[in-house]
């Protein structure tokens, strides 16, 4: 049977202290998905000496994705401050697993991938987490916040169902939204005293099936949208890419025609001066993006 507790998965040497097995690879991303104010810790678990094929999945749309070995697990733990602005008040809410299984078929072209999402909900003691049933759940949290009426505000935290995981982790988005070249091409502190570029480090460790096609500085990357030293356009496009483009792309499941991947030329996105198809939300002369007129633009609205 599938492990009912996070401590039974073999991913942690100490679940209560959130110490992962040494075989797991920690990672970070350039442009993090907004998650209702939560912070996240991320890890890759590869079975045995299995390797990742770099930028090997090209179907159905750019940019290419990594081809993962059968049995790969991506791990992400979400924590939230119970007192706004106080990191010491942070508590672990859930740990999500994405488990990859190969499927029979033409893997050379489209990957034949099958990813299953599982959610483990942390207990009040923060010692372990229990597997949530397939339906998902909601939990009302009370957050101490000096700016809220009475000093406390309620926040509803949503634990996704297994079906909801598949809404974003799609074939069009290459399934693994954060474990790809554009997101991973950045410096990460592995705790050995010398931060290093993640792509170069994974190559050095033999994680990839072959050498990188070019040095990391010559490979694509997203900017950190919180970095004010980057251009405003790059920051905006990185935010939209990480938060919206897994659906708003060709065959991604979005119900409108525009695409907002950061690596797509702006005039190919179907956003500039384009009339909305699904209603204008009461905006006068509304457009998906009306250049120079945020008050008429649906995306910032």
Short mmCIF file of C-alpha atoms in Angstrom, two decimals:
data_model
loop_
_atom_site.label_atom_id
_atom_site.label_comp_id
_atom_site.label_asym_id
_atom_site.label_seq_id
_atom_site.Cartn_x
_atom_site.Cartn_y
_atom_site.Cartn_z
CA UNK A 1 0.00 0.00 0.00
CA UNK A 2 1.05 3.60 -0.60
CA UNK A 3 2.73 5.14 2.49
CA UNK A 4 0.11 6.67 4.77
CA UNK A 5 2.61 8.88 6.59
CA UNK A 6 5.39 11.04 5.24
CA UNK A 7 7.81 9.31 7.62
CA UNK A 8 7.07 6.02 5.82
CA UNK A 9 8.08 7.25 2.35
CA UNK A 10 11.83 6.93 2.88
CA UNK A 11 12.33 10.54 1.79
CA UNK A 12 13.36 11.81 5.24
CA UNK A 13 15.96 10.73 7.75
CA UNK A 14 14.16 12.89 10.31
CA UNK A 15 10.64 13.90 9.42
CA UNK A 16 10.09 15.96 12.58
CA UNK A 17 13.21 18.03 11.84
CA UNK A 18 12.49 18.03 8.10
CA UNK A 19 15.87 16.50 7.26
CA UNK A 20 15.70 14.73 3.91
CA UNK A 21 17.61 11.62 2.93
CA UNK A 22 21.11 12.56 1.65
CA UNK A 23 20.21 11.12 -1.75
CA UNK A 24 17.67 13.87 -2.40
CA UNK A 25 18.78 16.91 -4.38
CA UNK A 26 17.62 20.30 -3.07
CA UNK A 27 16.79 22.93 -5.66
CA UNK A 28 15.35 26.42 -6.07
CA UNK A 29 13.67 28.25 -8.93
CA UNK A 30 14.13 31.64 -10.57
CA UNK A 31 10.49 32.72 -10.52
CA UNK A 32 8.49 31.01 -7.79
CA UNK A 33 4.79 30.27 -8.17
CA UNK A 34 2.73 32.41 -5.79
CA UNK A 35 1.27 30.12 -3.11
CA UNK A 36 -0.91 32.26 -0.85
CA UNK A 37 2.12 33.66 0.96
CA UNK A 38 3.70 30.28 1.76
CA UNK A 39 7.43 29.56 1.58
CA UNK A 40 8.60 26.31 0.00
CA UNK A 41 11.43 23.79 0.22
CA UNK A 42 12.01 21.69 -2.90
CA UNK A 43 13.81 18.42 -3.61
CA UNK A 44 14.35 15.91 -6.42
CA UNK A 45 14.47 12.18 -5.62
CA UNK A 46 15.91 9.98 -8.37
CA UNK A 47 15.85 6.18 -8.03
CA UNK A 48 19.29 4.58 -7.76
CA UNK A 49 21.73 5.88 -10.35
CA UNK A 50 18.97 6.87 -12.81
CA UNK A 51 19.60 10.02 -14.85
CA UNK A 52 17.66 12.88 -16.42
CA UNK A 53 17.78 13.57 -20.16
CA UNK A 54 18.33 17.33 -20.48
CA UNK A 55 15.84 19.26 -22.69
CA UNK A 56 14.83 16.00 -24.37
CA UNK A 57 11.03 16.44 -24.48
CA UNK A 58 9.97 18.81 -27.25
CA UNK A 59 6.32 17.83 -27.74
CA UNK A 60 3.94 19.60 -28.01
CA UNK A 61 5.25 23.18 -27.64
CA UNK A 62 8.45 25.07 -26.74
CA UNK A 63 10.39 25.26 -24.48
CA UNK A 64 11.84 21.75 -24.21
CA UNK A 65 11.44 19.80 -20.98
CA UNK A 66 13.57 17.32 -19.11
CA UNK A 67 12.88 13.60 -19.50
CA UNK A 68 12.78 11.99 -16.07
CA UNK A 69 13.50 8.36 -15.22
CA UNK A 70 10.76 6.05 -14.05
CA UNK A 71 10.18 6.43 -10.31
CA UNK A 72 11.31 10.06 -9.98
CA UNK A 73 9.66 11.91 -7.08
CA UNK A 74 9.53 15.71 -6.76
CA UNK A 75 9.06 16.90 -3.18
CA UNK A 76 7.80 20.30 -2.04
CA UNK A 77 7.00 21.36 1.53
CA UNK A 78 4.81 24.44 2.11
CA UNK A 79 5.17 26.54 5.28
CA UNK A 80 3.26 29.64 6.37
CA UNK A 81 3.88 32.29 9.00
CA UNK A 82 1.23 32.15 11.71
CA UNK A 83 2.19 35.72 12.61
CA UNK A 84 2.63 37.99 9.61
CA UNK A 85 6.23 39.14 9.25
CA UNK A 86 7.61 36.74 11.88
CA UNK A 87 9.60 33.90 10.27
CA UNK A 88 9.93 32.17 13.65
CA UNK A 89 6.16 31.59 13.63
CA UNK A 90 6.30 29.57 10.40
CA UNK A 91 4.60 26.16 10.45
CA UNK A 92 4.65 23.36 7.91
CA UNK A 93 1.23 22.87 6.34
CA UNK A 94 1.74 20.21 3.70
CA UNK A 95 4.30 18.28 1.71
CA UNK A 96 3.34 17.50 -1.87
CA UNK A 97 4.84 14.66 -3.88
CA UNK A 98 4.76 14.26 -7.64
CA UNK A 99 5.57 10.69 -8.61
CA UNK A 100 6.60 9.94 -12.18
CA UNK A 101 5.81 6.69 -13.95
CA UNK A 102 6.75 5.88 -17.50
CA UNK A 103 3.98 4.79 -19.81
CA UNK A 104 4.29 2.58 -22.88
CA UNK A 105 4.30 4.47 -26.14
CA UNK A 106 6.38 6.70 -28.36
CA UNK A 107 8.55 8.22 -25.64
CA UNK A 108 11.01 9.63 -28.19
CA UNK A 109 8.56 12.33 -29.24
CA UNK A 110 6.23 13.17 -26.41
CA UNK A 111 7.60 11.55 -23.30
CA UNK A 112 4.72 9.19 -22.48
CA UNK A 113 4.81 10.53 -18.95
CA UNK A 114 2.39 9.94 -16.12
CA UNK A 115 2.68 12.05 -12.96
CA UNK A 116 0.57 11.44 -9.86
CA UNK A 117 0.23 14.06 -7.11
CA UNK A 118 -0.06 13.21 -3.41
CA UNK A 119 -0.51 15.56 -0.45
CA UNK A 120 0.63 14.90 3.12
CA UNK A 121 -0.89 17.18 5.79
CA UNK A 122 1.35 18.04 8.74
CA UNK A 123 0.08 17.39 12.25
CA UNK A 124 -0.19 20.08 14.93
CA UNK A 125 2.93 18.77 16.66
CA UNK A 126 4.94 19.18 13.41
CA UNK A 127 6.36 15.68 13.83
CA UNK A 128 4.84 13.95 10.79
CA UNK A 129 2.33 14.38 7.99
CA UNK A 130 -0.59 12.14 7.01
CA UNK A 131 -1.60 11.25 3.46
CA UNK A 132 -4.70 13.18 2.43
CA UNK A 133 -7.45 11.34 0.63
CA UNK A 134 -7.93 11.89 -3.08
CA UNK A 135 -10.66 14.53 -2.66
CA UNK A 136 -8.46 17.22 -1.11
CA UNK A 137 -9.51 19.52 1.73
CA UNK A 138 -9.68 23.09 3.05
CA UNK A 139 -8.46 24.35 6.42
CA UNK A 140 -9.17 27.71 8.03
CA UNK A 141 -6.06 29.24 9.57
CA UNK A 142 -5.97 32.11 12.05
CA UNK A 143 -3.06 34.43 11.21
CA UNK A 144 -1.96 37.07 13.70
CA UNK A 145 -1.66 40.27 11.72
CA UNK A 146 -1.31 43.77 13.16
CA UNK A 147 -2.93 45.20 10.04
CA UNK A 148 -6.08 43.10 10.38
CA UNK A 149 -9.20 44.09 12.28
CA UNK A 150 -8.77 42.79 15.82
CA UNK A 151 -5.19 41.72 15.04
CA UNK A 152 -6.25 38.37 13.55
CA UNK A 153 -7.33 37.40 10.05
CA UNK A 154 -8.61 34.13 8.68
CA UNK A 155 -6.95 32.46 5.70
CA UNK A 156 -8.38 29.41 3.98
CA UNK A 157 -5.62 27.01 2.95
CA UNK A 158 -6.57 24.65 0.13
CA UNK A 159 -5.01 21.20 -0.03
CA UNK A 160 -5.41 20.12 -3.67
CA UNK A 161 -7.14 16.94 -4.75
CA UNK A 162 -5.15 14.48 -6.86
CA UNK A 163 -7.24 15.42 -9.87
CA UNK A 164 -6.43 19.12 -9.36
CA UNK A 165 -2.71 18.38 -9.57
CA UNK A 166 -3.20 17.23 -13.15
CA UNK A 167 -4.90 20.52 -14.13
CA UNK A 168 -1.56 22.37 -14.11
CA UNK A 169 0.99 19.56 -14.41
CA UNK A 170 0.08 18.86 -18.02
CA UNK A 171 1.78 17.46 -21.10
CA UNK A 172 1.73 20.94 -22.68
CA UNK A 173 3.69 22.31 -19.70
CA UNK A 174 6.07 19.29 -19.65
CA UNK A 175 4.54 18.24 -16.30
CA UNK A 176 7.36 19.40 -13.96
CA UNK A 177 6.72 23.15 -13.77
CA UNK A 178 9.78 24.14 -11.74
CA UNK A 179 12.31 21.48 -12.73
CA UNK A 180 13.35 22.73 -16.13
CA UNK A 181 16.11 24.77 -17.70
CA UNK A 182 14.53 28.24 -17.48
CA UNK A 183 13.64 27.85 -13.81
CA UNK A 184 16.71 25.89 -12.66
CA UNK A 185 19.38 27.97 -14.41
CA UNK A 186 20.40 29.86 -11.28
CA UNK A 187 22.83 29.79 -8.38
CA UNK A 188 21.80 27.65 -5.39
CA UNK A 189 23.39 27.34 -1.96
CA UNK A 190 23.85 23.60 -1.34
CA UNK A 191 25.34 24.26 2.08
CA UNK A 192 28.90 23.22 1.24
CA UNK A 193 30.28 26.74 1.45
CA UNK A 194 30.31 27.58 -2.24
CA UNK A 195 26.98 28.32 -3.98
CA UNK A 196 26.96 27.06 -7.55
CA UNK A 197 24.82 27.12 -10.66
CA UNK A 198 22.31 24.29 -10.42
CA UNK A 199 22.68 23.12 -14.02
CA UNK A 200 26.47 23.01 -13.73
CA UNK A 201 26.25 21.23 -10.37
CA UNK A 202 23.83 18.60 -11.65
CA UNK A 203 26.10 18.03 -14.64
CA UNK A 204 29.11 17.62 -12.33
CA UNK A 205 27.21 15.12 -10.18
CA UNK A 206 26.32 13.05 -13.26
CA UNK A 207 22.59 13.66 -12.92
CA UNK A 208 22.19 14.26 -16.67
CA UNK A 209 22.62 11.55 -19.28
CA UNK A 210 25.20 13.69 -21.09
CA UNK A 211 27.01 17.03 -20.94
CA UNK A 212 25.09 20.28 -21.13
CA UNK A 213 24.77 21.62 -24.70
CA UNK A 214 26.34 24.91 -23.61
CA UNK A 215 27.58 26.72 -20.52
CA UNK A 216 24.72 27.78 -18.19
CA UNK A 217 25.21 31.48 -19.01
CA UNK A 218 24.40 30.66 -22.63
CA UNK A 219 21.24 28.70 -21.76
CA UNK A 220 17.82 30.32 -21.24
CA UNK A 221 16.70 31.45 -17.80
CA UNK A 222 13.90 33.40 -16.18
CA UNK A 223 14.64 36.42 -14.04
CA UNK A 224 13.52 36.66 -10.42
CA UNK A 225 10.48 38.91 -10.66
CA UNK A 226 11.28 40.37 -7.21
CA UNK A 227 14.71 41.53 -8.45
CA UNK A 228 14.38 45.27 -9.11
CA UNK A 229 17.70 45.31 -10.97
CA UNK A 230 16.08 43.33 -13.82
CA UNK A 231 14.00 45.06 -16.46
CA UNK A 232 10.32 45.57 -15.72
CA UNK A 233 9.33 43.68 -18.88
CA UNK A 234 11.46 40.64 -17.95
CA UNK A 235 10.08 40.66 -14.41
CA UNK A 236 6.46 40.88 -15.61
CA UNK A 237 6.96 38.11 -18.14
CA UNK A 238 8.67 35.89 -15.55
CA UNK A 239 5.76 36.37 -13.13
CA UNK A 240 3.18 35.50 -15.79
CA UNK A 241 5.26 32.56 -16.98
CA UNK A 242 5.54 30.95 -13.55
CA UNK A 243 2.01 31.69 -12.36
CA UNK A 244 -0.11 31.45 -15.50
CA UNK A 245 1.63 29.99 -18.53
CA UNK A 246 1.19 26.32 -17.61
CA UNK A 247 -2.47 26.82 -18.57
CA UNK A 248 -2.22 29.84 -20.87
CA UNK A 249 -0.25 28.17 -23.65
CA UNK A 250 -1.12 26.10 -26.70
CA UNK A 251 -3.08 23.02 -25.50
CA UNK A 252 -2.46 24.00 -21.89
CA UNK A 253 -6.11 23.95 -20.84
CA UNK A 254 -6.72 27.70 -20.59
CA UNK A 255 -10.10 28.76 -21.99
CA UNK A 256 -8.69 31.73 -23.92
CA UNK A 257 -6.37 31.86 -26.93
CA UNK A 258 -3.50 33.95 -25.59
CA UNK A 259 -0.16 32.43 -24.59
CA UNK A 260 2.22 34.01 -22.07
CA UNK A 261 5.37 31.89 -21.89
CA UNK A 262 8.37 34.12 -21.28
CA UNK A 263 10.31 32.56 -24.15
CA UNK A 264 7.58 33.42 -26.68
CA UNK A 265 8.01 36.66 -28.65
CA UNK A 266 5.62 39.27 -27.26
CA UNK A 267 3.91 39.79 -30.62
CA UNK A 268 3.16 36.04 -30.72
CA UNK A 269 1.38 35.94 -27.37
CA UNK A 270 -2.01 37.10 -28.64
CA UNK A 271 -2.31 39.69 -25.88
CA UNK A 272 -1.44 43.15 -27.26
CA UNK A 273 -4.53 45.14 -28.25
CA UNK A 274 -6.55 41.90 -28.42
CA UNK A 275 -10.21 42.11 -27.42
CA UNK A 276 -11.20 39.67 -24.66
CA UNK A 277 -13.26 36.65 -25.66
CA UNK A 278 -14.76 35.85 -22.26
CA UNK A 279 -16.10 39.19 -21.07
CA UNK A 280 -14.59 42.56 -20.22
CA UNK A 281 -15.31 42.67 -16.46
CA UNK A 282 -16.82 46.12 -16.97
CA UNK A 283 -13.61 47.73 -18.29
CA UNK A 284 -14.13 50.36 -20.99
CA UNK A 285 -12.55 49.44 -24.35
CA UNK A 286 -11.03 46.37 -22.69
CA UNK A 287 -8.08 44.50 -24.14
CA UNK A 288 -6.07 41.54 -22.87
CA UNK A 289 -3.20 44.05 -22.65
CA UNK A 290 -3.79 47.64 -23.75
CA UNK A 291 -0.23 49.03 -24.03
CA UNK A 292 0.16 52.05 -21.76
CA UNK A 293 -3.36 51.63 -20.31
CA UNK A 294 -3.49 49.29 -17.32
CA UNK A 295 -7.02 50.51 -16.56
CA UNK A 296 -8.17 48.86 -19.80
CA UNK A 297 -6.03 45.73 -19.49
CA UNK A 298 -7.55 42.46 -18.30
CA UNK A 299 -4.32 40.75 -17.23
CA UNK A 300 -3.36 43.27 -14.50
CA UNK A 301 -7.05 43.62 -13.59
#
